[in-house]
Tab-separated table of C-alpha atoms in Angstrom:
chain	number	residue	atom	x	y	z
A	1	MET	CA	118.195	124.183	128.253
A	2	THR	CA	117.848	125.009	131.703
A	3	ILE	CA	120.313	127.627	133.782
A	4	THR	CA	121.858	125.397	135.237
A	5	LEU	CA	123.057	123.664	131.972
A	6	ALA	CA	124.088	127.026	130.209
A	7	PHE	CA	126.283	127.001	132.750
A	8	PHE	CA	128.081	124.320	132.608
A	9	THR	CA	127.300	124.656	128.218
A	10	PHE	CA	129.573	127.737	128.878
A	11	ALA	CA	132.027	126.400	131.066
A	12	CYS	CA	133.209	124.071	129.391
A	13	VAL	CA	133.215	126.480	126.020
A	14	LEU	CA	135.810	128.485	128.646
A	15	GLY	CA	137.509	125.145	129.658
A	16	ILE	CA	138.364	124.477	126.113
A	17	SER	CA	139.139	127.933	125.224
A	18	PHE	CA	141.676	128.578	128.057
A	19	GLY	CA	143.341	124.923	126.835
A	20	GLN	CA	143.850	126.083	123.621
A	21	LEU	CA	146.057	128.804	125.722
A	22	LEU	CA	147.624	126.412	127.659
A	23	PHE	CA	148.687	124.507	124.176
A	24	LYS	CA	150.110	127.668	122.865
A	25	LYS	CA	152.307	129.032	125.989
A	26	ALA	CA	153.291	124.792	125.897
A	27	ALA	CA	154.153	125.271	122.232
A	28	GLU	CA	156.653	128.463	122.529
A	29	THR	CA	158.401	126.582	125.407
A	30	LEU	CA	159.269	123.111	123.399
A	31	PRO	CA	162.816	123.125	122.615
A	32	ALA	CA	163.201	123.103	118.751
A	33	ALA	CA	164.408	119.159	119.432
A	34	LEU	CA	161.726	117.326	120.391
A	35	SER	CA	161.374	114.619	122.081
A	36	ILE	CA	158.669	112.614	123.815
A	37	THR	CA	161.486	113.651	127.518
A	38	ALA	CA	160.836	117.869	126.145
A	39	PHE	CA	157.499	117.040	125.896
A	40	LEU	CA	156.582	114.769	129.537
A	41	HIS	CA	158.585	117.872	131.518
A	42	ASN	CA	156.923	120.800	129.957
A	43	GLY	CA	153.753	121.792	132.638
A	44	TRP	CA	152.056	124.068	130.131
A	45	LEU	CA	151.155	120.928	128.270
A	46	ILE	CA	150.338	118.540	131.358
A	47	ALA	CA	148.019	121.390	131.795
A	48	ALA	CA	146.786	121.937	129.352
A	49	PHE	CA	145.312	118.269	128.647
A	50	ALA	CA	144.488	118.397	132.079
A	51	LEU	CA	141.677	121.332	131.703
A	52	TYR	CA	140.856	119.728	128.353
A	53	GLY	CA	140.545	116.716	130.463
A	54	VAL	CA	138.299	117.690	133.147
A	55	THR	CA	136.342	119.860	130.648
A	56	THR	CA	135.871	116.280	128.131
A	57	ILE	CA	134.180	115.042	131.108
A	58	ALA	CA	132.038	118.166	132.423
A	59	TRP	CA	131.247	118.777	128.318
A	60	VAL	CA	129.950	114.249	127.988
A	61	TRP	CA	127.465	115.399	131.590
A	62	VAL	CA	125.938	118.317	129.580
A	63	LEU	CA	125.186	115.752	126.767
A	64	ARG	CA	123.532	113.582	128.691
A	65	HIS	CA	121.427	116.686	130.006
A	66	ALA	CA	121.278	118.800	126.517
A	67	PRO	CA	120.509	117.176	123.527
A	68	LEU	CA	123.027	117.851	120.689
A	69	HIS	CA	121.810	121.288	119.013
A	70	LEU	CA	121.094	122.875	121.099
A	71	ALA	CA	124.696	122.375	122.965
A	72	TYR	CA	126.666	122.679	120.567
A	73	PRO	CA	126.640	126.019	119.041
A	74	PHE	CA	127.552	126.919	122.593
A	75	MET	CA	131.270	125.666	121.444
A	76	GLY	CA	131.358	128.491	118.161
A	77	LEU	CA	131.308	131.064	121.060
A	78	ALA	CA	135.183	129.972	121.944
A	79	PHE	CA	135.823	131.509	118.282
A	80	LEU	CA	135.030	135.084	119.872
A	81	ILE	CA	137.095	133.621	123.347
A	82	VAL	CA	139.697	132.258	122.823
A	83	PRO	CA	141.745	135.170	120.103
A	84	THR	CA	139.980	137.888	122.949
A	85	LEU	CA	141.947	135.777	125.428
A	86	ALA	CA	145.365	135.796	123.310
A	87	TRP	CA	145.062	139.468	123.255
A	88	VAL	CA	144.541	139.338	126.785
A	89	PHE	CA	147.057	136.890	128.550
A	90	LEU	CA	149.532	136.929	125.234
A	91	GLY	CA	149.745	140.425	124.070
A	92	GLU	CA	147.896	138.774	120.673
A	93	PRO	CA	146.358	141.378	118.163
A	94	LEU	CA	142.862	141.480	118.609
A	95	HIS	CA	141.072	143.120	115.074
A	96	TRP	CA	137.637	144.092	113.727
A	97	ARG	CA	137.055	141.246	111.306
A	98	THR	CA	137.207	138.476	114.943
A	99	LEU	CA	134.990	140.870	117.126
A	100	ALA	CA	132.845	141.254	114.367
A	101	GLY	CA	132.552	137.402	113.077
A	102	GLY	CA	131.791	136.970	116.926
A	103	ALA	CA	128.657	138.944	117.991
A	104	LEU	CA	127.740	137.623	113.865
A	105	ILE	CA	128.339	133.732	115.705
A	106	MET	CA	127.301	135.252	118.601
A	107	VAL	CA	124.041	135.847	117.288
A	108	GLY	CA	123.643	131.912	115.452
A	109	VAL	CA	124.887	130.509	119.679
A	110	THR	CA	121.342	132.566	120.898
A	111	LEU	CA	119.702	131.536	117.632
A	112	ALA	CA	120.199	128.027	117.841
A	113	ALA	CA	120.215	127.618	120.952
A	114	THR	CA	116.785	129.128	121.574
A	115	SER	CA	115.215	126.209	118.774
């Protein structure tokens, strides 16, 4: 995998990860009584869908240039990135088990990406 392709693959993972934060913010701002109008006027939700749309297009480009068995393990990084971003931006707790699991995932991604 070239450096450029690895960069775009990682950018997709970051896009998906930030999208999860936007979905969380959208969920927090929805009223108790859900309605179509509440969803349509939720800026966080619209931003999440837009980011996921752009990320999906970028992911298709990545898959056009990289085998799935090399690209997909990068998605495992989201299991570390999302909790870290949630800790930084949303004040959610970050436990040592999450970091230890993330370290193991990073080892796995490295092994898979170098095969």
